[in-house]
PDB file of C-alpha atoms in Angstrom:
ATOM      1  CA  MET A 160     136.182 141.673  37.931  1.00 39.00           C
ATOM      2  CA  ASN A 161     138.235 144.490  39.400  1.00 40.00           C
ATOM      3  CA  LYS A 162     138.113 144.143  43.160  1.00 46.00           C
ATOM      4  CA  VAL A 163     138.832 147.810  43.791  1.00 45.00           C
ATOM      5  CA  THR A 164     135.977 149.078  41.580  1.00 63.00           C
ATOM      6  CA  MET A 165     133.370 146.562  42.747  1.00 80.00           C
ATOM      7  CA  ASP A 166     129.842 147.972  42.909  1.00 88.00           C
ATOM      8  CA  PRO A 167     129.407 149.360  46.459  1.00 90.00           C
ATOM      9  CA  VAL A 168     125.962 147.779  46.803  1.00 92.00           C
ATOM     10  CA  VAL A 169     127.352 144.372  45.821  1.00 93.00           C
ATOM     11  CA  ARG A 170     130.219 144.718  48.267  1.00 95.00           C
ATOM     12  CA  ILE A 171     127.872 145.616  51.131  1.00 96.00           C
ATOM     13  CA  ALA A 172     125.637 142.612  50.416  1.00 96.00           C
ATOM     14  CA  ALA A 173     128.695 140.355  50.347  1.00 97.00           C
ATOM     15  CA  TRP A 174     130.011 141.695  53.650  1.00 97.00           C
ATOM     16  CA  GLN A 175     126.675 141.160  55.381  1.00 96.00           C
ATOM     17  CA  ALA A 176     126.469 137.551  54.184  1.00 97.00           C
ATOM     18  CA  GLN A 177     130.098 136.861  55.072  1.00 97.00           C
ATOM     19  CA  SER A 178     129.599 138.288  58.561  1.00 96.00           C
ATOM     20  CA  LEU A 179     126.705 135.912  59.192  1.00 95.00           C
ATOM     21  CA  LEU A 180     128.637 132.918  57.858  1.00 96.00           C
ATOM     22  CA  LEU A 181     131.696 133.619  60.008  1.00 96.00           C
ATOM     23  CA  ARG A 182     129.730 133.738  63.249  1.00 94.00           C
ATOM     24  CA  TYR A 183     129.575 130.838  65.656  1.00 94.00           C
ATOM     25  CA  PRO A 184     127.116 128.469  63.927  1.00 95.00           C
ATOM     26  CA  ASP A 185     123.770 128.201  65.670  1.00 93.00           C
ATOM     27  CA  GLU A 186     120.098 127.899  64.748  1.00 93.00           C
ATOM     28  CA  THR A 187     120.155 131.397  63.292  1.00 92.00           C
ATOM     29  CA  LEU A 188     122.503 130.181  60.582  1.00 92.00           C
ATOM     30  CA  HIS A 189     120.187 127.379  59.562  1.00 89.00           C
ATOM     31  CA  ARG A 190     117.161 129.709  59.582  1.00 92.00           C
ATOM     32  CA  ASN A 191     118.969 132.108  57.240  1.00 94.00           C
ATOM     33  CA  LEU A 192     120.308 129.551  54.751  1.00 94.00           C
ATOM     34  CA  ASP A 193     117.713 130.246  52.063  1.00 95.00           C
ATOM     35  CA  LEU A 194     118.187 134.000  52.370  1.00 95.00           C
ATOM     36  CA  LEU A 195     121.978 133.673  52.292  1.00 96.00           C
ATOM     37  CA  GLY A 196     121.729 131.495  49.202  1.00 96.00           C
ATOM     38  CA  ARG A 197     119.604 134.097  47.423  1.00 96.00           C
ATOM     39  CA  VAL A 198     122.035 136.865  48.356  1.00 96.00           C
ATOM     40  CA  ALA A 199     125.050 134.830  47.250  1.00 96.00           C
ATOM     41  CA  ALA A 200     123.416 134.173  43.874  1.00 96.00           C
ATOM     42  CA  THR A 201     123.381 137.926  43.141  1.00 95.00           C
ATOM     43  CA  LEU A 202     127.127 138.373  43.680  1.00 96.00           C
ATOM     44  CA  PRO A 203     129.912 138.273  41.057  1.00 95.00           C
ATOM     45  CA  PRO A 204     131.548 134.825  40.608  1.00 95.00           C
ATOM     46  CA  PRO A 205     134.752 135.444  42.647  1.00 95.00           C
ATOM     47  CA  VAL A 206     132.594 136.438  45.633  1.00 96.00           C
ATOM     48  CA  ARG A 207     129.620 134.149  44.960  1.00 96.00           C
ATOM     49  CA  ASP A 208     131.241 130.800  44.127  1.00 97.00           C
ATOM     50  CA  PRO A 209     133.162 130.273  47.395  1.00 97.00           C
ATOM     51  CA  LEU A 210     130.067 131.275  49.383  1.00 97.00           C
ATOM     52  CA  ALA A 211     128.008 128.760  47.423  1.00 97.00           C
ATOM     53  CA  ARG A 212     130.519 126.013  48.257  1.00 97.00           C
ATOM     54  CA  PHE A 213     130.408 126.876  51.940  1.00 97.00           C
ATOM     55  CA  LEU A 214     126.600 127.009  51.972  1.00 97.00           C
ATOM     56  CA  ALA A 215     126.530 123.543  50.397  1.00 97.00           C
ATOM     57  CA  HIS A 216     128.792 122.317  53.186  1.00 97.00           C
ATOM     58  CA  VAL A 217     126.512 123.831  55.824  1.00 96.00           C
ATOM     59  CA  GLN A 218     123.452 122.193  54.277  1.00 94.00           C
ATOM     60  CA  THR A 219     125.050 118.740  54.511  1.00 94.00           C
ATOM     61  CA  SER A 220     126.449 119.138  58.048  1.00 95.00           C
ATOM     62  CA  SER A 221     124.721 118.972  61.393  1.00 94.00           C
ATOM     63  CA  LEU A 222     124.745 121.999  63.647  1.00 94.00           C
ATOM     64  CA  PHE A 223     126.774 120.024  66.177  1.00 95.00           C
ATOM     65  CA  GLU A 224     129.431 119.191  63.578  1.00 96.00           C
ATOM     66  CA  LEU A 225     129.645 122.794  62.418  1.00 96.00           C
ATOM     67  CA  ALA A 226     129.932 124.164  65.947  1.00 96.00           C
ATOM     68  CA  ALA A 227     132.603 121.650  66.943  1.00 96.00           C
ATOM     69  CA  ASP A 228     134.609 122.412  63.808  1.00 96.00           C
ATOM     70  CA  TYR A 229     134.251 126.156  64.359  1.00 96.00           C
ATOM     71  CA  VAL A 230     135.538 125.967  67.936  1.00 95.00           C
ATOM     72  CA  ALA A 231     138.428 123.682  66.965  1.00 94.00           C
ATOM     73  CA  THR A 232     139.379 126.045  64.152  1.00 94.00           C
ATOM     74  CA  PHE A 233     138.913 129.562  65.467  1.00 92.00           C
ATOM     75  CA  ASP A 234     138.951 129.204  69.251  1.00 86.00           C
ATOM     76  CA  HIS A 235     141.732 126.670  69.708  1.00 78.00           C
ATOM     77  CA  ARG A 236     144.205 127.655  66.983  1.00 80.00           C
ATOM     78  CA  LYS A 237     145.803 131.079  67.116  1.00 82.00           C
ATOM     79  CA  ARG A 238     146.880 130.958  63.479  1.00 83.00           C
ATOM     80  CA  PHE A 239     143.184 131.218  62.572  1.00 89.00           C
ATOM     81  CA  SER A 240     142.294 133.905  65.091  1.00 88.00           C
ATOM     82  CA  PRO A 241     139.295 135.944  63.876  1.00 91.00           C
ATOM     83  CA  TYR A 242     140.742 138.976  65.691  1.00 92.00           C
ATOM     84  CA  LEU A 243     142.481 141.059  63.044  1.00 92.00           C
ATOM     85  CA  THR A 244     144.933 142.950  65.235  1.00 91.00           C
ATOM     86  CA  TYR A 245     146.398 139.685  66.524  1.00 89.00           C
ATOM     87  CA  PHE A 246     148.141 139.082  63.196  1.00 87.00           C
ATOM     88  CA  ALA A 247     149.662 142.548  63.136  1.00 84.00           C
ATOM     89  CA  TYR A 248     150.706 142.858  66.772  1.00 87.00           C
ATOM     90  CA  GLY A 249     150.294 139.498  68.526  1.00 84.00           C
ATOM     91  CA  ASP A 250     149.879 139.752  72.288  1.00 78.00           C
ATOM     92  CA  THR A 251     151.970 142.909  72.577  1.00 79.00           C
ATOM     93  CA  ARG A 252     151.404 146.386  73.951  1.00 83.00           C
ATOM     94  CA  LYS A 253     150.811 147.719  70.456  1.00 86.00           C
ATOM     95  CA  ARG A 254     147.765 145.507  70.046  1.00 88.00           C
ATOM     96  CA  GLY A 255     146.018 147.316  72.867  1.00 89.00           C
ATOM     97  CA  VAL A 256     146.397 150.603  71.049  1.00 90.00           C
ATOM     98  CA  ALA A 257     145.218 148.998  67.805  1.00 91.00           C
ATOM     99  CA  LEU A 258     142.046 147.835  69.562  1.00 91.00           C
ATOM    100  CA  LEU A 259     141.519 151.379  70.799  1.00 90.00           C
ATOM    101  CA  ARG A 260     141.737 152.641  67.236  1.00 91.00           C
ATOM    102  CA  PHE A 261     138.957 150.273  66.169  1.00 93.00           C
ATOM    103  CA  LYS A 262     136.738 151.503  69.003  1.00 91.00           C
ATOM    104  CA  GLN A 263     137.428 155.102  68.043  1.00 92.00           C
ATOM    105  CA  GLU A 264     136.413 154.404  64.452  1.00 93.00           C
ATOM    106  CA  TYR A 265     133.089 152.971  65.625  1.00 93.00           C
ATOM    107  CA  GLN A 266     132.509 155.869  68.006  1.00 90.00           C
ATOM    108  CA  ALA A 267     133.269 158.390  65.259  1.00 92.00           C
ATOM    109  CA  ALA A 268     130.553 156.697  63.188  1.00 90.00           C
ATOM    110  CA  GLY A 269     128.086 157.134  66.054  1.00 88.00           C
ATOM    111  CA  LEU A 270     128.090 153.454  67.012  1.00 84.00           C
ATOM    112  CA  ARG A 271     129.159 151.500  70.041  1.00 79.00           C
ATOM    113  CA  LEU A 272     130.085 147.874  70.548  1.00 77.00           C
ATOM    114  CA  GLY A 273     128.915 145.634  73.366  1.00 74.00           C
ATOM    115  CA  ASP A 274     131.468 144.934  76.078  1.00 72.00           C
ATOM    116  CA  GLU A 275     131.349 141.185  75.429  1.00 74.00           C
ATOM    117  CA  GLU A 276     133.248 141.367  72.139  1.00 80.00           C
ATOM    118  CA  LEU A 277     136.526 142.866  70.977  1.00 88.00           C
ATOM    119  CA  PRO A 278     136.144 145.428  68.172  1.00 92.00           C
ATOM    120  CA  ASP A 279     138.553 143.758  65.752  1.00 93.00           C
ATOM    121  CA  HIS A 280     136.624 140.490  65.340  1.00 94.00           C
ATOM    122  CA  LEU A 281     136.239 139.893  61.605  1.00 96.00           C
ATOM    123  CA  CYS A 282     132.474 139.427  61.910  1.00 94.00           C
ATOM    124  CA  VAL A 283     132.141 142.738  63.738  1.00 94.00           C
ATOM    125  CA  VAL A 284     134.233 144.604  61.168  1.00 96.00           C
ATOM    126  CA  LEU A 285     132.273 143.110  58.258  1.00 97.00           C
ATOM    127  CA  GLU A 286     128.957 143.943  59.912  1.00 95.00           C
ATOM    128  CA  PHE A 287     130.128 147.477  60.622  1.00 95.00           C
ATOM    129  CA  ALA A 288     131.248 147.907  57.008  1.00 96.00           C
ATOM    130  CA  ALA A 289     127.897 146.611  55.734  1.00 96.00           C
ATOM    131  CA  SER A 290     125.803 148.863  57.980  1.00 93.00           C
ATOM    132  CA  GLY A 291     126.402 152.164  56.235  1.00 92.00           C
ATOM    133  CA  HIS A 292     130.118 152.553  56.908  1.00 94.00           C
ATOM    134  CA  ALA A 293     131.601 150.952  53.820  1.00 95.00           C
ATOM    135  CA  GLU A 294     134.478 153.387  53.350  1.00 94.00           C
ATOM    136  CA  THR A 295     135.774 153.045  56.909  1.00 95.00           C
ATOM    137  CA  GLY A 296     135.142 149.304  56.925  1.00 95.00           C
ATOM    138  CA  LEU A 297     137.019 148.815  53.673  1.00 95.00           C
ATOM    139  CA  ARG A 298     139.966 150.762  55.068  1.00 94.00           C
ATOM    140  CA  LEU A 299     140.070 148.692  58.268  1.00 95.00           C
ATOM    141  CA  LEU A 300     139.912 145.427  56.332  1.00 95.00           C
ATOM    142  CA  THR A 301     142.538 146.569  53.845  1.00 92.00           C
ATOM    143  CA  GLU A 302     144.894 147.642  56.629  1.00 91.00           C
ATOM    144  CA  HIS A 303     144.777 144.051  57.877  1.00 89.00           C
ATOM    145  CA  ARG A 304     144.897 142.448  54.436  1.00 90.00           C
ATOM    146  CA  ALA A 305     148.110 140.515  55.117  1.00 88.00           C
ATOM    147  CA  GLY A 306     146.665 138.874  58.227  1.00 87.00           C
ATOM    148  CA  LEU A 307     143.492 137.904  56.382  1.00 91.00           C
ATOM    149  CA  GLU A 308     145.564 136.351  53.614  1.00 90.00           C
ATOM    150  CA  ALA A 309     147.748 134.425  56.060  1.00 88.00           C
ATOM    151  CA  MET A 310     144.618 133.044  57.714  1.00 89.00           C
ATOM    152  CA  ARG A 311     143.028 132.190  54.345  1.00 92.00           C
ATOM    153  CA  ARG A 312     146.075 130.235  53.193  1.00 90.00           C
ATOM    154  CA  GLY A 313     146.312 128.406  56.498  1.00 89.00           C
ATOM    155  CA  LEU A 314     142.653 127.396  56.328  1.00 93.00           C
ATOM    156  CA  TYR A 315     143.245 125.968  52.863  1.00 92.00           C
ATOM    157  CA  GLU A 316     146.260 124.015  54.099  1.00 91.00           C
ATOM    158  CA  THR A 317     144.126 122.306  56.729  1.00 92.00           C
ATOM    159  CA  GLY A 318     141.189 121.729  54.395  1.00 94.00           C
ATOM    160  CA  SER A 319     138.857 123.919  56.441  1.00 96.00           C
ATOM    161  CA  PRO A 320     135.508 124.769  54.833  1.00 96.00           C
ATOM    162  CA  TRP A 321     135.825 128.302  56.221  1.00 96.00           C
ATOM    163  CA  ALA A 322     138.601 128.909  53.690  1.00 97.00           C
ATOM    164  CA  ASP A 323     135.818 129.465  51.166  1.00 97.00           C
ATOM    165  CA  VAL A 324     134.334 132.293  53.226  1.00 97.00           C
ATOM    166  CA  LEU A 325     137.766 133.922  53.515  1.00 97.00           C
ATOM    167  CA  ASP A 326     138.113 133.542  49.740  1.00 96.00           C
ATOM    168  CA  SER A 327     134.914 135.498  49.340  1.00 97.00           C
ATOM    169  CA  VAL A 328     136.020 138.180  51.810  1.00 97.00           C
ATOM    170  CA  VAL A 329     139.346 138.875  50.104  1.00 95.00           C
ATOM    171  CA  ALA A 330     137.588 138.989  46.718  1.00 95.00           C
ATOM    172  CA  THR A 331     135.898 142.190  47.931  1.00 95.00           C
ATOM    173  CA  LEU A 332     139.237 143.820  48.808  1.00 92.00           C
ATOM    174  CA  PRO A 333     142.068 145.360  46.765  1.00 88.00           C
ATOM    175  CA  GLY A 334     144.714 142.934  45.557  1.00 83.00           C
ATOM    176  CA  LEU A 335     147.834 142.302  47.570  1.00 79.00           C
ATOM    177  CA  ALA A 336     150.751 144.713  47.264  1.00 76.00           C
ATOM    178  CA  VAL A 337     154.218 143.275  46.656  1.00 73.00           C
ATOM    179  CA  ARG A 338     155.408 144.302  50.115  1.00 77.00           C
ATOM    180  CA  GLU A 339     152.449 142.475  51.664  1.00 81.00           C
ATOM    181  CA  GLU A 340     153.640 139.170  50.232  1.00 76.00           C
ATOM    182  CA  ASP A 341     156.788 139.477  52.362  1.00 78.00           C
ATOM    183  CA  THR A 342     154.677 140.198  55.423  1.00 80.00           C
ATOM    184  CA  ILE A 343     152.459 137.189  54.724  1.00 80.00           C
ATOM    185  CA  ALA A 344     155.455 134.902  54.288  1.00 76.00           C
ATOM    186  CA  ARG A 345     156.848 136.112  57.617  1.00 80.00           C
ATOM    187  CA  LEU A 346     153.515 135.624  59.377  1.00 78.00           C
ATOM    188  CA  ILE A 347     153.211 132.076  58.063  1.00 76.00           C
ATOM    189  CA  ALA A 348     156.802 131.204  58.971  1.00 75.00           C
ATOM    190  CA  GLU A 349     157.123 132.985  62.315  1.00 74.00           C
ATOM    191  CA  GLY A 350     153.636 133.917  63.476  1.00 75.00           C
ATOM    192  CA  PRO A 351     152.650 137.278  65.006  1.00 77.00           C
ATOM    193  CA  PRO A 352     154.943 139.182  67.410  1.00 75.00           C
ATOM    194  CA  GLU A 353     155.161 137.802  70.930  1.00 71.00           C
ATOM    195  CA  GLU A 354     155.238 139.677  74.206  1.00 60.00           C
ATOM    196  CA  ALA A 355     153.824 138.563  77.557  1.00 49.00           C
ATOM    197  CA  VAL A 356     151.696 141.610  78.349  1.00 47.00           C
ATOM    198  CA  GLY A 357     148.037 142.483  78.563  1.00 48.00           C
ATOM    199  CA  LEU A 358     146.046 144.384  75.999  1.00 47.00           C
ATOM    200  CA  ALA A 359     145.829 147.757  77.734  1.00 46.00           C
ATOM    201  CA  PRO A 360     147.063 150.581  75.465  1.00 43.00           C
ATOM    202  CA  PHE A 361     150.404 152.127  76.372  1.00 38.00           C
ATOM    203  CA  ALA A 362     150.594 154.905  73.766  1.00 38.00           C
ATOM    204  CA  PRO A 363     148.233 157.283  71.972  1.00 40.00           C
ATOM    205  CA  PRO A 364     146.991 156.102  68.554  1.00 39.00           C
ATOM    206  CA  GLN A 365     149.106 158.603  66.601  1.00 39.00           C
ATOM    207  CA  TYR A 366     152.252 156.738  67.716  1.00 35.00           C
ATOM    208  CA  LEU A 367     151.010 153.363  66.533  1.00 39.00           C
ATOM    209  CA  PRO A 368     152.879 151.965  63.500  1.00 38.00           C
ATOM    210  CA  ASP A 369     150.879 151.013  60.433  1.00 40.00           C
ATOM    211  CA  PRO A 370     149.597 147.429  60.828  1.00 39.00           C
ATOM    212  CA  VAL A 371     150.906 144.532  58.767  1.00 36.00           C
ATOM    213  CA  VAL A 372     147.737 143.308  58.499  1.00 35.00           C
ATOM    214  CA  PRO A 373     134.423 137.995  65.930  1.00 40.00           C
ATOM    215  CA  ARG A 374     133.573 133.007  68.042  1.00 41.00           C
ATOM    216  CA  ARG A 375     130.382 135.209  68.223  1.00 42.00           C
ATOM    217  CA  SER A 376     130.057 138.698  66.875  1.00 42.00           C
ATOM    218  CA  ALA A 377     128.504 141.299  69.154  1.00 41.00           C
ATOM    219  CA  ASP A 378     125.766 143.493  67.822  1.00 43.00           C
ATOM    220  CA  ILE A 379     126.716 147.019  66.953  1.00 41.00           C
ATOM    221  CA  THR A 380     124.138 149.367  68.385  1.00 41.00           C
ATOM    222  CA  GLU A 381     123.361 153.014  67.989  1.00 39.00           C
ATOM    223  CA  ALA A 382     125.174 155.205  70.470  1.00 38.00           C
ATOM    224  CA  ARG A 383     123.199 157.471  72.671  1.00 36.00           C
ATOM    225  CA  ARG A 384     123.636 161.056  71.681  1.00 40.00           C
TER     226      ARG A 384
END
């Protein structure tokens, strides 16, 4: 299957399922297991099979175990941060501008994000992409492809079940470029850039370099016109 020419309808269904599976696990996840299984069964093997493995893991784990594992993985370990701009910019000034760019993309689509969540959370981006904004969502995910790949490989190294969901996500994206392999190797060896500053933007988006690369996802709601 060619990732780039994947059927748009299939890709949207995959993104919606992946967004739900990458959220903080709660009762909603268990209520949606049958539906998620039916959706996964309609997807091509590279997207479907890792989701099926993860769903099997969820079915044999208690909600407490899943939640504890999720927090230990995504909340307590920066190398698995679900915030995409962290891999590209770390805690530097440039990350603040990158976050602003995400917000501007949502606003341009006529949507707004709740204040309780940052706009670059992977769940938020996947949900946005699946809600009628596939072209923009695909671009945002592809811009941060190196970070996603670094996280995916790290999850596999630690034996995390969420590696399967990341497998499914990257199967919906274009393949890695040669130059991205160097970026991934650097991210794995050195981690993201470091700078002890806040996240407030310090430059307009047009001066932001191209990037090398959502615990709970906030709902994206219609903006008031």
